[in-house]
Coordinates of C-alpha atoms in Angstrom, one line a residue:
X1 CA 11.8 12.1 -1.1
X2 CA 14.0 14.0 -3.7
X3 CA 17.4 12.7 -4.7
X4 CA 20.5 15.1 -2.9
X5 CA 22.9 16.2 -5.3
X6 CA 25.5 13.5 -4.5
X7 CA 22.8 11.3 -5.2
X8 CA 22.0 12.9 -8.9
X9 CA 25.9 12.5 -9.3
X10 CA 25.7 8.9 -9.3
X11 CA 22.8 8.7 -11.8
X12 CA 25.0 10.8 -13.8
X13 CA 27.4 8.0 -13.7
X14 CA 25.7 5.1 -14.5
X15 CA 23.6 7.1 -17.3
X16 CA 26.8 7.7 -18.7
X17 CA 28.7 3.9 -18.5
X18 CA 24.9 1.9 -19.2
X19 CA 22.8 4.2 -20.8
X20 CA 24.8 6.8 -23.1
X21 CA 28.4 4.6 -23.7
X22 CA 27.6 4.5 -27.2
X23 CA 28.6 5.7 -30.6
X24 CA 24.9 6.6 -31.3
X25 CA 23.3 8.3 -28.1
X26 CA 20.0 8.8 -30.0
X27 CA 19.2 5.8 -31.2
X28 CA 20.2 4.6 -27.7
X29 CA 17.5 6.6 -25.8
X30 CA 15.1 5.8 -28.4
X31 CA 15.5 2.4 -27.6
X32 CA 15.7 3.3 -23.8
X33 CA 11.8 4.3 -23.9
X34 CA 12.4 8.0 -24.0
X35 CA 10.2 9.8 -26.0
X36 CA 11.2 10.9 -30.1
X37 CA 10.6 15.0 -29.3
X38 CA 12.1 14.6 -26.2
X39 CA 15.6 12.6 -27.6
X40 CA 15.0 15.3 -31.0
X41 CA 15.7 18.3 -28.4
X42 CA 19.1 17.2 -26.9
X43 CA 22.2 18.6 -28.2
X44 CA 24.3 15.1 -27.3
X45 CA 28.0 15.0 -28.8
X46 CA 30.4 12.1 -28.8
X47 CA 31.5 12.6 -25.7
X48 CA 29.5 10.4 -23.2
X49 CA 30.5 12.0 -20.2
X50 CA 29.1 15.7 -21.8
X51 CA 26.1 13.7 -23.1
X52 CA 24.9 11.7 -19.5
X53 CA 25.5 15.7 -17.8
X54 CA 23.0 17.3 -20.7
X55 CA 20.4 14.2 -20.1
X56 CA 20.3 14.4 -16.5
X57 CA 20.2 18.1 -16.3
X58 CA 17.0 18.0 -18.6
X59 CA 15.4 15.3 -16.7
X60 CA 15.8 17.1 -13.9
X61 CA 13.2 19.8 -14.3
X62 CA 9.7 17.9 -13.7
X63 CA 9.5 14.7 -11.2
X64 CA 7.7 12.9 -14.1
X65 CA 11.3 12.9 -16.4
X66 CA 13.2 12.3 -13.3
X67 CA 11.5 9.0 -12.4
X68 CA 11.3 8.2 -16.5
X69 CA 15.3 8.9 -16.5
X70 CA 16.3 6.1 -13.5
X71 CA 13.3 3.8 -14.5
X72 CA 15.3 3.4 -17.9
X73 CA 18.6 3.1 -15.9
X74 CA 17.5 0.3 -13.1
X75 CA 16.1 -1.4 -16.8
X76 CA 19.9 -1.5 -18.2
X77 CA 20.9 -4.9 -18.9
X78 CA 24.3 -4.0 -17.7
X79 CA 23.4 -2.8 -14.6
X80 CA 20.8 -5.4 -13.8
X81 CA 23.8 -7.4 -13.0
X82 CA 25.6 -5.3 -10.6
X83 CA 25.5 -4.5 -7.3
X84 CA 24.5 -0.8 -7.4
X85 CA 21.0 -2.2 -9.2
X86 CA 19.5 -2.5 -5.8
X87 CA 20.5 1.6 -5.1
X88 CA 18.9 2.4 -8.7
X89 CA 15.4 0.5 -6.8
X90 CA 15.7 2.6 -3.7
X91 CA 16.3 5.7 -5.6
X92 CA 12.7 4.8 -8.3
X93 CA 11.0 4.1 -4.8
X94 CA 11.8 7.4 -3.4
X95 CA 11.3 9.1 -6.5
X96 CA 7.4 7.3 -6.7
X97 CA 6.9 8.8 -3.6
X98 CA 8.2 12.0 -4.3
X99 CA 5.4 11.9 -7.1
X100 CA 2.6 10.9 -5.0
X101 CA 3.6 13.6 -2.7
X102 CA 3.8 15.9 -5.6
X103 CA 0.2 15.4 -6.6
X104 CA -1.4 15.1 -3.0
X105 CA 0.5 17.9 -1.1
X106 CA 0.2 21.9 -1.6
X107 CA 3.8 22.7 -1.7
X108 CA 3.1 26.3 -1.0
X109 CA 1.8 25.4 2.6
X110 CA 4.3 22.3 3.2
X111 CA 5.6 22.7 6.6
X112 CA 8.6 20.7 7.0
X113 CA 10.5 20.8 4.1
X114 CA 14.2 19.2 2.3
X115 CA 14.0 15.8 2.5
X116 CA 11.3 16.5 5.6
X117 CA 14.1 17.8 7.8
X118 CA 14.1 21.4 7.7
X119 CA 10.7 23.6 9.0
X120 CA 9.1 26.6 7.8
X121 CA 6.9 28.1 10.5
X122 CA 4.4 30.9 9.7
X123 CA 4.6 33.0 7.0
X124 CA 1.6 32.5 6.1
X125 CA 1.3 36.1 4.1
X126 CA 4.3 35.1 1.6
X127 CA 3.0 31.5 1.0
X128 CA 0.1 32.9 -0.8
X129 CA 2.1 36.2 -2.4
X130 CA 4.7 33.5 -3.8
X131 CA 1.5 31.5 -5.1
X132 CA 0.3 34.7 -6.7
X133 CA 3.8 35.2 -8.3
X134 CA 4.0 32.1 -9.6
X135 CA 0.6 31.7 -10.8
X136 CA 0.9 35.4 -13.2
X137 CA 3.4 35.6 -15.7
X138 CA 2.7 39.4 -15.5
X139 CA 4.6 39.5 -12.2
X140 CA 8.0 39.4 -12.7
X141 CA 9.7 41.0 -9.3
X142 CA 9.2 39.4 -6.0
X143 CA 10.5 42.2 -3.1
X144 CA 10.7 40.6 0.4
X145 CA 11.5 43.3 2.9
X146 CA 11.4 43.5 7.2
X147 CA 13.4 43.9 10.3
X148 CA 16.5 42.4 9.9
X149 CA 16.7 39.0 11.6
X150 CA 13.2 38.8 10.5
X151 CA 13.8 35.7 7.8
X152 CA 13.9 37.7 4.9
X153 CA 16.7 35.1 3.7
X154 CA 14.6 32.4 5.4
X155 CA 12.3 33.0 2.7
X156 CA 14.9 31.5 0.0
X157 CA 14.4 27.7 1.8
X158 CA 10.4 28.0 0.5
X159 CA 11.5 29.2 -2.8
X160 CA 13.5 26.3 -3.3
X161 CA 11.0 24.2 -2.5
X162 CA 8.2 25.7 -4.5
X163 CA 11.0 25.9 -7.3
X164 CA 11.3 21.9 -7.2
X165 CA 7.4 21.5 -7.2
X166 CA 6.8 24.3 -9.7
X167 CA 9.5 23.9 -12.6
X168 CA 12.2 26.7 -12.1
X169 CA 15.4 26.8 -10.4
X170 CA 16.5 29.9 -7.9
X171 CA 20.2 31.1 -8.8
X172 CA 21.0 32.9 -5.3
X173 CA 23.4 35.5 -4.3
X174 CA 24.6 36.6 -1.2
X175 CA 25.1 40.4 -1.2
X176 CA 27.8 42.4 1.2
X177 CA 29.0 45.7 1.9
X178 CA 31.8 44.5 -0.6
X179 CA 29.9 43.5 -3.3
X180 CA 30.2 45.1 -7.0
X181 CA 28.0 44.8 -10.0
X182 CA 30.4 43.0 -12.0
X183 CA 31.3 40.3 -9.3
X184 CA 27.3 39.8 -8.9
X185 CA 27.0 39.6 -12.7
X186 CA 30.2 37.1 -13.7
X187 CA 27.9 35.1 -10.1
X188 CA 24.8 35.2 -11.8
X189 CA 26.5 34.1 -15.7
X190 CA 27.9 31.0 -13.5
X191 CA 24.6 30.0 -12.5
X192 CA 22.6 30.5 -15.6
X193 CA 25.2 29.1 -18.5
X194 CA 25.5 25.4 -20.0
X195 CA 27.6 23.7 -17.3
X196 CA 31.4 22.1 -17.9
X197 CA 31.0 24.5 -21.3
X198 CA 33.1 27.0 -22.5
X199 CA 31.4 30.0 -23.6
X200 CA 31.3 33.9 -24.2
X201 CA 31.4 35.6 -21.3
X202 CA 29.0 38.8 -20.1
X203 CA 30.3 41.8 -21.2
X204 CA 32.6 43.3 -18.4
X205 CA 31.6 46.7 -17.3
X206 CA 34.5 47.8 -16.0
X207 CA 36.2 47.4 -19.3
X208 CA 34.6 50.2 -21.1
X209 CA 34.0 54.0 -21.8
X210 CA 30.6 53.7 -20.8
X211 CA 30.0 52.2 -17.7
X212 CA 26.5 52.5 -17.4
X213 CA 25.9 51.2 -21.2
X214 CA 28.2 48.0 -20.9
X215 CA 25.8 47.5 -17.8
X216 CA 23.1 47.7 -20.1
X217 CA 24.6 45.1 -22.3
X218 CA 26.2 42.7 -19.5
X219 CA 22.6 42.6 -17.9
X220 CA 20.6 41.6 -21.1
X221 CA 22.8 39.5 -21.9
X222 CA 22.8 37.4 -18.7
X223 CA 19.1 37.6 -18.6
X224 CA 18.8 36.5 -21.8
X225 CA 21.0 33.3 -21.4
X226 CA 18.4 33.1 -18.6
X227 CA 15.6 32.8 -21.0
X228 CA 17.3 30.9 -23.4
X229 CA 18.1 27.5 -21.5
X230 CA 16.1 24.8 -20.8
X231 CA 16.1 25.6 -17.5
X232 CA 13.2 28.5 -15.5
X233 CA 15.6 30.4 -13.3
X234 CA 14.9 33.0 -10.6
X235 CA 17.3 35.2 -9.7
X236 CA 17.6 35.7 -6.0
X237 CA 19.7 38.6 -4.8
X238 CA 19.6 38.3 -1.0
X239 CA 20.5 40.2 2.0
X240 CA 19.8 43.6 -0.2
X241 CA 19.9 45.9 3.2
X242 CA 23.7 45.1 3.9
X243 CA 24.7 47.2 0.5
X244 CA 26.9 50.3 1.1
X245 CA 24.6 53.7 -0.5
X246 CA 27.3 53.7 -3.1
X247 CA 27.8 50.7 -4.4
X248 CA 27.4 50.3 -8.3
X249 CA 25.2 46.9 -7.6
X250 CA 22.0 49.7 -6.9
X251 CA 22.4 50.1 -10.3
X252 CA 22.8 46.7 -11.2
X253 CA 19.3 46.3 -9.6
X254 CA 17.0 48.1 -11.3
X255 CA 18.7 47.2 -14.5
X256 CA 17.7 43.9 -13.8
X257 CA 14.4 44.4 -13.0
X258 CA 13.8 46.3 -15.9
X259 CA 15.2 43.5 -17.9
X260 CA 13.6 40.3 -16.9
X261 CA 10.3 43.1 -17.0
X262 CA 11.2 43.4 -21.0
X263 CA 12.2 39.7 -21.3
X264 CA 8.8 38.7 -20.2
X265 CA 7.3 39.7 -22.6
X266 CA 9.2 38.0 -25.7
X267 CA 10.0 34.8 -23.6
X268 CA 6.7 34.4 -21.6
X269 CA 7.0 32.2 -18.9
X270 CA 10.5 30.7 -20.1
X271 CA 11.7 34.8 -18.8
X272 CA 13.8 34.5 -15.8
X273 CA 12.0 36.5 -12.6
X274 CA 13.7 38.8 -10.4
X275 CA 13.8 38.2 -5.7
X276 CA 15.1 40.7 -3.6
X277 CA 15.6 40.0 -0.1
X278 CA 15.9 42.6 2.2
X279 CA 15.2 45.4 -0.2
X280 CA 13.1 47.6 2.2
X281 CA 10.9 50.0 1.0
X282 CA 13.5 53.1 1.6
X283 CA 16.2 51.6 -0.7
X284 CA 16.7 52.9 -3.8
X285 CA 13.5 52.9 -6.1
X286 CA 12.9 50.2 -8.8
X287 CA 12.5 51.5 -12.3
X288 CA 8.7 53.1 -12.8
X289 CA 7.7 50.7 -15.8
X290 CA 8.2 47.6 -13.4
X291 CA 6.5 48.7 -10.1
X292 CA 3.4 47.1 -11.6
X293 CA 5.3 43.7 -12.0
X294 CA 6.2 43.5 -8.5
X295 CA 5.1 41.3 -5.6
X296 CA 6.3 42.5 -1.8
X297 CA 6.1 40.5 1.4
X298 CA 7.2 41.7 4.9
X299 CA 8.9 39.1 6.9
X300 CA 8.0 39.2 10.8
X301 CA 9.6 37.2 13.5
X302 CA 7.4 34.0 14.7
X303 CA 5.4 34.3 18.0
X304 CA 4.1 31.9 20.6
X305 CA 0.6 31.7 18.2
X306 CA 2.7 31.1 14.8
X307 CA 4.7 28.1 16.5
X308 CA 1.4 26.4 18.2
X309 CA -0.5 26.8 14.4
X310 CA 2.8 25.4 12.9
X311 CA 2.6 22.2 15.3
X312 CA -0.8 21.9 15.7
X313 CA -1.2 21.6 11.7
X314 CA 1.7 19.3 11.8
X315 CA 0.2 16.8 14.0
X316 CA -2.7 16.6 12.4
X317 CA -1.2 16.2 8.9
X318 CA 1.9 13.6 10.3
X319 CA 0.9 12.3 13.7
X320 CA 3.3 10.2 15.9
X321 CA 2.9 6.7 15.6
X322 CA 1.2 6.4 19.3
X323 CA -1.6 9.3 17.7
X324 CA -1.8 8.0 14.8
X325 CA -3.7 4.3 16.0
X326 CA -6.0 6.0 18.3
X327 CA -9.6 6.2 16.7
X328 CA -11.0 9.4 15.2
X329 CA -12.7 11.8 17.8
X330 CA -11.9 13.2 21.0
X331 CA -9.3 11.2 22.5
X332 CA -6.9 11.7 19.2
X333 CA -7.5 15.3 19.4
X334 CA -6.8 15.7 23.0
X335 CA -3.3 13.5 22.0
X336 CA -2.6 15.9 19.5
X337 CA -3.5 19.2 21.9
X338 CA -1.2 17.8 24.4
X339 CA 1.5 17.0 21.9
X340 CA 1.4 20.7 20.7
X341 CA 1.1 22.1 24.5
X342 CA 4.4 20.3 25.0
X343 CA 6.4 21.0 21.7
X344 CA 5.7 25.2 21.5
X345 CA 6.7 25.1 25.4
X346 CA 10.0 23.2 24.7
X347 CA 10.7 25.0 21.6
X348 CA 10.5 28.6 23.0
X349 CA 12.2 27.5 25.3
X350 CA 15.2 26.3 23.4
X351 CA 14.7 28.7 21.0
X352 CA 15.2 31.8 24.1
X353 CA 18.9 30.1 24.6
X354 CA 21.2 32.8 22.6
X355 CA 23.9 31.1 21.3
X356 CA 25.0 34.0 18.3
X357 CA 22.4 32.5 15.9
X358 CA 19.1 35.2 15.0
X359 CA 16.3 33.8 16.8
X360 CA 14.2 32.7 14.0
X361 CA 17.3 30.5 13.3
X362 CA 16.9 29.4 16.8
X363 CA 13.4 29.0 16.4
X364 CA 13.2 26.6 13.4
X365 CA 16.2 24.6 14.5
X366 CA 14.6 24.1 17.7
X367 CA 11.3 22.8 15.6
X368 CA 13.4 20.4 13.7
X369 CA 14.7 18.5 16.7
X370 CA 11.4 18.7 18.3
X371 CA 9.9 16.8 15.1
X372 CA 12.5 14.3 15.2
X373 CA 12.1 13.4 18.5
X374 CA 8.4 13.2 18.0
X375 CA 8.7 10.6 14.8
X376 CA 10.4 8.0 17.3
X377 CA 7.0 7.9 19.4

């Protein structure tokens, strides 16, 4: 399973005291098995700590260069004899098998996703419009609209999950009634600039004559650092709908749209794309040279018939133990038809309980504990 971000922290750490604790960081790698281009491409300084941050950050985009990255730190000599060699093991382990799950599973249809603890039920519409998407670097606006409490924002925990499969990294904001273009921009520069450097800034457009032009230039330019990195980003703009009619961050919108639209086609698939979440199809339009760049969705709430497809897939692909040793044929199907009789009934059920959550969020918690409980059979 992937490595949680405390997890990455302490590779970062021992890349920096085994690996990169050395007046020549090149050379070092070199020696480490990484490949000459790959070495060639990073910008390493004399500064370890800055060095181990720009190695792991690079590794970090495919599952083949994050496996390469700890195979060459459980190798270190100096940690070989230390303790923390045996977590450096578990962590190559998990990785393998993060690989292997890589190359055998469809991550557009996976079910139960992060770490295999958190289900996506249904929407089985916006699987196969986010496969389009990514699949055609003509498409450069994804618009996911619906009723609210409909998981329009639920739509964000696929994304990241495709994103980790398919090579780019979703930079997400949260939109409110409060919200202003500039706070949304200086948001979005945060996400997409080198980390722990300092660096210009987006231009601010409050601070000029010409709102609407320093806009123009803020916009570019973020989308450009976008395109620029080693990193694929995505910007995500969520919960679209909760905007006030006047708020300057309309504008915002279809200036970005338009510019990761006109990035595309210098950068290629290295542009940044464009999600709106809640951006229904009365909002505000989106500029008339990008509408043929855009993808939509509509979100629906799961039924009764979503939830029993969602289980009864899930038992055939991850059966309980108990299933699992019966023989093909009918007796392991009737397991599995009474295993998904039982789980939708106990999981609408749960999921009818209001407790202030939307129901969807009901829903899909309710499916994770169900899965749980069903693992320990």
């Amino acid at each position: 399973m992937p490595l949680a971000e405390t997890e990455w922290d302490l590779v970062t750490l021992w890349v920096r005291e085994y690996l990169l604790d050395t007046t020549d960081p090149h050379t070092g790698l070199l020696q480490a098995g990484f490949p000459p281009d790959f070495v060639a491409a990073l910008p390493l300084t004399a500064v370890s700590g800055e060095n181990a941050l720009t190695l792991v950050r690079s590794s970090r985009r495919d599952i083949d260069r994050q496996l390469r990255l700890v195979e060459a730190v459980a190798a270190s000599d100096r940690l070989a004899v230390r303790p923390e060699v045996a977590k450096a093991h578990e962590f190559l382990e998990r990785l393998r098998e993060d690989r292997n799950v890589h190359a055998s599973q469809d991550s557009f249809r996976t079910l139960v996703l992060k770490n295999g603890t958190e289900a996506f039920i249904d929407r089985q519409n916006l699987r196969e419009t986010l496969r389009r998407f990514v699949d055609d670097p003509e498409k450069s606006v994804l618009v996911v609209d619906g009723d609210p409490d409909s998981g329009r924002s639920y739509t964000y925990k696929l994304i990241r999950h495709v994103g980790q499969h398919s090579g780019f990294r979703p930079a997400r904001v949260t939109l409110s009634p409060a919200a202003t273009a500039a706070r949304v921009l200086r948001r979005l520069a945060e996400f997409v600039g080198e980390p722990h450097a300092a660096g210009p800034s987006p231009p601010d457009p409050a601070g000029r004559d010409d709102p609407l032009a320093s806009l123009e230039d803020a916009v570019h330019w973020v989308v450009r650092r976008a395109a620029t990195g080693e990193d694929t980003f995505w910007l995500v703009l969520d919960e679209c709908d909760k905007l006030d009619a006047t708020s300057d961050v309309w504008d915002l919108i279809g200036q970005l749209a338009l510019a990761v639209y006109e990035h595309a086609a210098v950068r290629g698939e290295q542009a940044p794309r464009l999600v709106l979440l809640g951006y229904g199809p009365t909002m505000r339009q989106l500029p008339y040279d990008v509408r043929g760049s855009v993808c939509r969705d509509t979100a629906r709430v799961a039924d009764g018939a979503d939830l029993r497809a969602f289980f009864d897939q899930y038992f055939h692909e991850a059966p309980p133990a108990s299933v699992a040793a019966l023989a093909p044929g009918d007796s392991r199907e009737s397991a599995v038809a009474a295993l998904v009789d039982v789980a939708v009934e106990e999981v609408l059920r749960a999921a009818g309980k209001g407790d202030g959550d939307s129901y969807m969020r009901r829903l899909c918690t309710a499916a994770e504990e169900a899965i749980h409980v069903y693992r320990t059979l």
